[in-house]
Amino acid sequence: MSAVREVLTRAAATLTEAGVASPDFDAAELLAFVLGTTRSMLIVSPPELDGDRLAAYDDLVRRRAEREPLQHLTGVAAFRHVELAVGPGVFVPRPETELLAGWAIEQAQQVISTGSTDGVVVVDLCTGSGAIARAVADEVPEARVHAVELDESAHGWAERNLAGTGVELRHGDMATAYDDLAGTVDVVVCNPPYIPLEAWESVAPEARDHDPHLALFSGDDGLVAMRVLEQRAALLLREGGVVGAEHADVQGESAPAVFAATGRWHEIRDHVDLAGRARFVTARLAR
């Protein structure tokens, strides 16, 4: 067994014992980060491991075993076709959210395909790191993309990730954001906080101990932010505009019910992720 394989095997065992969900992947990702290469090249062309690099790697593995997020250790998070800077003070974008971003991108592209003379306007509420807004701007460059974030630290990360993209970023509350765009928006997209306060103990340590609580918890039933989103989307969207929002996998009925209860929406639909779990709700403004 090569030195690299031995190091990876030992690190993966440490991470497994610590309860890390993807020990082999994380062990390889951290070693590639330390060595300035890729996971695949670790095996194809194993680099030399000197004492300093091995010590740096061992320190990162220790921190990951203490459940510090992998993306905080490397400083980056991949999201669809873009790479985001992340770290303490911002919610790390999850792979599941790429599906919601993909939906928003498809909706924006559909508006463009109709030949609308006004173009397409997309608003990303609770943008966090700027992940969804950045993905939409990247894949639909014709879109006019707006994003808002309340948390000061997260807003700083969004500024960094959205610089030079053309996205118009604001620092503020989604409940009052974009009065100036009322009735003109084609797509509203949001990854709001949706964890019930009572579910504190069930949240993975990576999120509970490192993500901003403002981005995680949303009242006793986890739907406080969803109700605010419903109201704001109704104000912002043009007639026939669409809204999409991520939710917890146990909210596959309760999240759509927030929209159904108001009578303002039709085509209310819930969508599952690649594991078949309820993941995000979409609706079209009916007024």
C-alpha positions as MATLAB code, in Angstrom:
seq = 'MSAVREVLTRAAATLTEAGVASPDFDAAELLAFVLGTTRSMLIVSPPELDGDRLAAYDDLVRRRAEREPLQHLTGVAAFRHVELAVGPGVFVPRPETELLAGWAIEQAQQVISTGSTDGVVVVDLCTGSGAIARAVADEVPEARVHAVELDESAHGWAERNLAGTGVELRHGDMATAYDDLAGTVDVVVCNPPYIPLEAWESVAPEARDHDPHLALFSGDDGLVAMRVLEQRAALLLREGGVVGAEHADVQGESAPAVFAATGRWHEIRDHVDLAGRARFVTARLAR';
ca = [
       0.000    0.000    0.000;
       1.319    3.451   -0.957;
       1.968    6.114    1.646;
      -0.977    8.133    0.340;
      -3.351    5.184    0.639;
      -2.130    4.470    4.159;
      -2.688    8.075    5.183;
      -6.164    8.126    3.611;
      -7.148    4.841    5.236;
      -6.069    6.064    8.655;
      -7.843    9.412    8.235;
     -11.048    7.794    6.995;
     -11.070    5.507   10.022;
     -10.727    8.529   12.325;
     -13.606   10.307   10.588;
     -15.773    7.184   10.627;
     -15.294    6.840   14.363;
     -16.278   10.511   14.774;
     -19.568    9.935   12.931;
     -18.722   11.921    9.792;
     -21.215   10.961    7.087;
     -18.739   10.714    4.179;
     -15.378    9.751    5.719;
     -13.631    8.482    2.583;
     -14.634   11.477    0.501;
     -13.718   13.977    3.202;
     -10.365   12.325    3.911;
      -9.434   12.482    0.226;
     -10.758   16.020   -0.245;
      -8.705   17.315    2.673;
      -5.532   15.614    1.503;
      -6.010   16.959   -2.019;
      -6.491   20.422   -0.531;
      -3.272   20.204    1.488;
      -1.290   18.914   -1.493;
      -2.805   21.315   -4.022;
      -4.168   18.581   -6.263;
      -7.439   16.713   -6.907;
      -8.913   13.584   -5.342;
      -8.427   11.578   -8.526;
      -4.795   12.594   -8.884;
      -4.043   11.359   -5.363;
      -4.342    7.828   -6.705;
      -3.319    8.308  -10.338;
      -0.158   10.243   -9.498;
       0.467   10.122   -5.730;
       2.408   13.212   -4.624;
       5.159   13.204   -2.061;
       4.122   13.577    1.580;
       6.610   15.563    3.632;
       6.432   16.111    7.377;
       4.967   19.617    7.238;
       2.173   18.662    4.864;
       1.371   15.539    6.837;
       1.158   17.596   10.037;
      -1.147   20.100    8.323;
      -3.323   17.248    7.076;
      -3.509   15.599   10.477;
      -4.678   18.909   11.953;
      -7.448   19.246    9.349;
      -8.573   15.662    9.949;
      -8.717   16.362   13.681;
     -10.854   19.447   13.102;
     -13.142   17.544   10.720;
     -13.483   14.780   13.326;
     -14.651   17.509   15.712;
     -17.371   18.116   13.091;
     -16.099   21.376   11.705;
     -17.619   21.551    8.201;
     -15.427   20.301    5.383;
     -16.121   23.472    3.396;
     -14.931   25.661    6.278;
     -11.640   23.790    6.257;
     -11.074   24.149    2.515;
     -12.760   27.564    2.224;
     -14.816   26.612   -0.812;
     -18.089   24.913   -1.691;
     -19.024   23.645   -5.146;
     -22.559   24.551   -6.254;
     -23.751   23.479   -9.705;
     -21.159   25.011  -12.081;
     -19.705   27.605   -9.720;
     -17.395   27.622   -6.716;
     -18.298   29.659   -3.648;
     -16.153   31.056   -0.870;
     -17.541   29.960    2.505;
     -16.466   29.956    6.123;
     -17.625   30.793    9.643;
     -20.712   32.983    9.634;
     -22.443   31.700    6.515;
     -24.683   28.724    5.788;
     -22.822   26.158    3.694;
     -24.895   25.441    0.553;
     -26.106   21.844    0.371;
     -26.157   19.646   -2.762;
     -29.934   19.289   -2.404;
     -30.360   23.026   -2.948;
     -28.874   22.653   -6.421;
     -32.235   21.158   -7.448;
     -34.094   24.289   -6.360;
     -31.549   26.438   -8.182;
     -32.023   24.281  -11.270;
     -35.772   24.837  -11.109;
     -35.273   28.625  -10.883;
     -32.891   28.510  -13.844;
     -35.407   26.532  -15.919;
     -38.183   28.984  -15.066;
     -36.013   31.953  -16.046;
     -35.074   30.284  -19.318;
     -38.734   29.639  -20.087;
     -39.550   33.333  -19.681;
     -36.730   34.199  -22.079;
     -37.935   31.620  -24.594;
     -41.320   33.364  -24.801;
     -39.576   36.414  -26.224;
     -40.587   38.715  -23.395;
     -39.501   42.254  -24.266;
     -38.969   43.000  -20.572;
     -36.423   40.226  -20.105;
     -36.592   38.124  -16.941;
     -36.321   39.249  -13.324;
     -35.279   36.793  -10.594;
     -35.201   37.535   -6.857;
     -33.305   35.291   -4.413;
     -34.538   35.874   -0.863;
     -32.366   34.692    2.065;
     -29.439   34.393   -0.334;
     -26.881   33.393    2.334;
     -23.606   32.778    0.511;
     -25.244   33.919   -2.725;
     -25.317   30.352   -4.066;
     -28.650   30.368   -5.909;
     -28.268   33.923   -7.220;
     -24.755   33.120   -8.456;
     -25.938   29.948  -10.195;
     -28.815   31.751  -11.922;
     -26.529   34.566  -13.081;
     -24.012   32.007  -14.330;
     -26.484   29.892  -16.297;
     -28.933   32.602  -17.383;
     -26.703   35.613  -18.077;
     -29.622   37.492  -19.647;
     -31.514   37.510  -16.339;
     -31.666   40.499  -14.027;
     -30.909   38.849  -10.690;
     -31.486   40.427   -7.279;
     -30.543   38.950   -3.902;
     -31.053   39.935   -0.271;
     -29.527   38.711    3.000;
     -30.257   39.859    6.544;
     -27.333   38.406    8.502;
     -24.371   40.784    8.391;
     -21.694   38.110    8.269;
     -23.475   36.081    5.590;
     -24.040   39.256    3.587;
     -20.275   39.782    3.584;
     -19.738   36.323    2.096;
     -22.456   37.007   -0.501;
     -20.722   40.248   -1.474;
     -17.566   38.288   -2.114;
     -19.288   35.554   -4.121;
     -21.473   37.858   -6.190;
     -18.835   40.470   -7.010;
     -18.586   40.941  -10.765;
     -21.588   38.738  -11.547;
     -24.087   41.526  -12.209;
     -26.302   40.386   -9.331;
     -27.775   43.305   -7.375;
     -27.242   42.425   -3.694;
     -28.945   44.142   -0.777;
     -28.522   43.891    2.984;
     -31.961   43.555    4.535;
     -34.947   41.504    5.653;
     -36.770   39.397    3.088;
     -40.060   40.434    4.748;
     -39.625   44.001    3.532;
     -37.227   43.616    0.605;
     -37.742   44.993   -2.878;
     -40.849   47.148   -2.576;
     -39.497   48.849   -5.699;
     -39.872   45.587   -7.664;
     -43.476   44.884   -6.611;
     -45.465   43.254   -9.397;
     -42.493   42.996  -11.798;
     -40.679   39.801  -10.772;
     -40.875   36.586  -12.810;
     -39.216   34.149  -10.398;
     -38.849   34.305   -6.618;
     -36.583   31.643   -5.146;
     -35.685   31.101   -1.512;
     -33.877   28.673    0.767;
     -35.378   29.930    4.043;
     -34.741   28.679    7.570;
     -37.119   25.765    8.139;
     -36.011   23.735   11.151;
     -38.454   23.682   14.114;
     -36.906   24.902   17.353;
     -37.788   21.613   19.040;
     -35.592   19.741   16.534;
     -32.403   21.301   17.919;
     -30.898   18.019   19.115;
     -31.482   16.247   15.790;
     -29.534   18.767   13.711;
     -26.124   17.588   12.505;
     -23.273   19.163   14.512;
     -21.793   20.661   11.338;
     -24.935   22.787   10.922;
     -26.024   23.242   14.549;
     -22.610   24.338   15.802;
     -21.289   26.216   12.766;
     -24.098   27.549   10.552;
     -25.812   30.806   11.611;
     -28.952   29.956   13.595;
     -30.784   32.665   11.658;
     -30.386   30.426    8.602;
     -31.592   27.272   10.369;
     -34.475   27.718   12.781;
     -37.934   29.078   12.042;
     -40.338   28.937   14.959;
     -42.101   26.054   16.636;
     -43.249   24.407   13.401;
     -40.368   25.474   11.151;
     -42.705   27.373    8.817;
     -42.582   30.946   10.117;
     -40.221   32.041    7.323;
     -42.266   30.120    4.742;
     -45.344   32.164    5.654;
     -43.367   35.389    5.332;
     -42.052   34.190    1.971;
     -45.570   33.461    0.726;
     -46.656   37.005    1.515;
     -43.573   38.611    0.015;
     -43.657   36.519   -3.152;
     -47.306   37.454   -3.682;
     -46.302   41.119   -3.580;
     -43.232   40.841   -5.779;
     -44.404   38.551   -8.551;
     -46.168   39.630  -11.694;
     -49.372   37.823  -12.600;
     -48.409   34.243  -13.462;
     -44.996   34.536  -11.813;
     -43.597   31.593   -9.861;
     -42.072   30.991   -6.441;
     -39.919   28.101   -5.257;
     -38.735   27.385   -1.718;
     -36.758   24.628   -0.034;
     -38.163   22.931    3.080;
     -37.443   20.060    5.463;
     -38.153   16.547    4.236;
     -40.985   16.229    6.768;
     -42.711   19.346    5.384;
     -43.804   17.857    2.071;
     -47.439   18.525    2.958;
     -47.227   21.407    5.435;
     -45.078   23.662    3.217;
     -47.405   23.485    0.192;
     -50.306   24.020    2.589;
     -48.902   27.460    3.446;
     -49.508   28.502   -0.165;
     -52.782   26.630   -0.602;
     -54.317   28.266    2.484;
     -54.219   31.791    1.064;
     -56.086   31.201   -2.190;
     -53.515   33.272   -4.086;
     -51.740   30.397   -5.796;
     -52.300   27.585   -8.258;
     -50.079   24.848   -9.693;
     -48.862   24.235   -6.143;
     -46.497   21.299   -6.326;
     -43.952   19.641   -4.078;
     -40.716   18.205   -5.471;
     -38.463   15.419   -4.196;
     -34.673   15.268   -4.139;
     -32.494   12.543   -5.647;
     -33.079   10.369   -2.581;
     -36.850   10.624   -3.024;
     -37.330   12.934   -0.040;
     -39.671   15.915   -0.165;
     -37.382   18.890   -0.776;
     -38.970   22.048   -2.234;
     -42.340   23.552   -3.063;
     -43.282   25.642   -6.097;
     -46.396   27.651   -6.921;
     -47.697   30.104   -9.508;
     -49.383   33.378   -8.617;
     -53.030   33.207   -9.646;
     -54.242   36.783   -9.244;
];
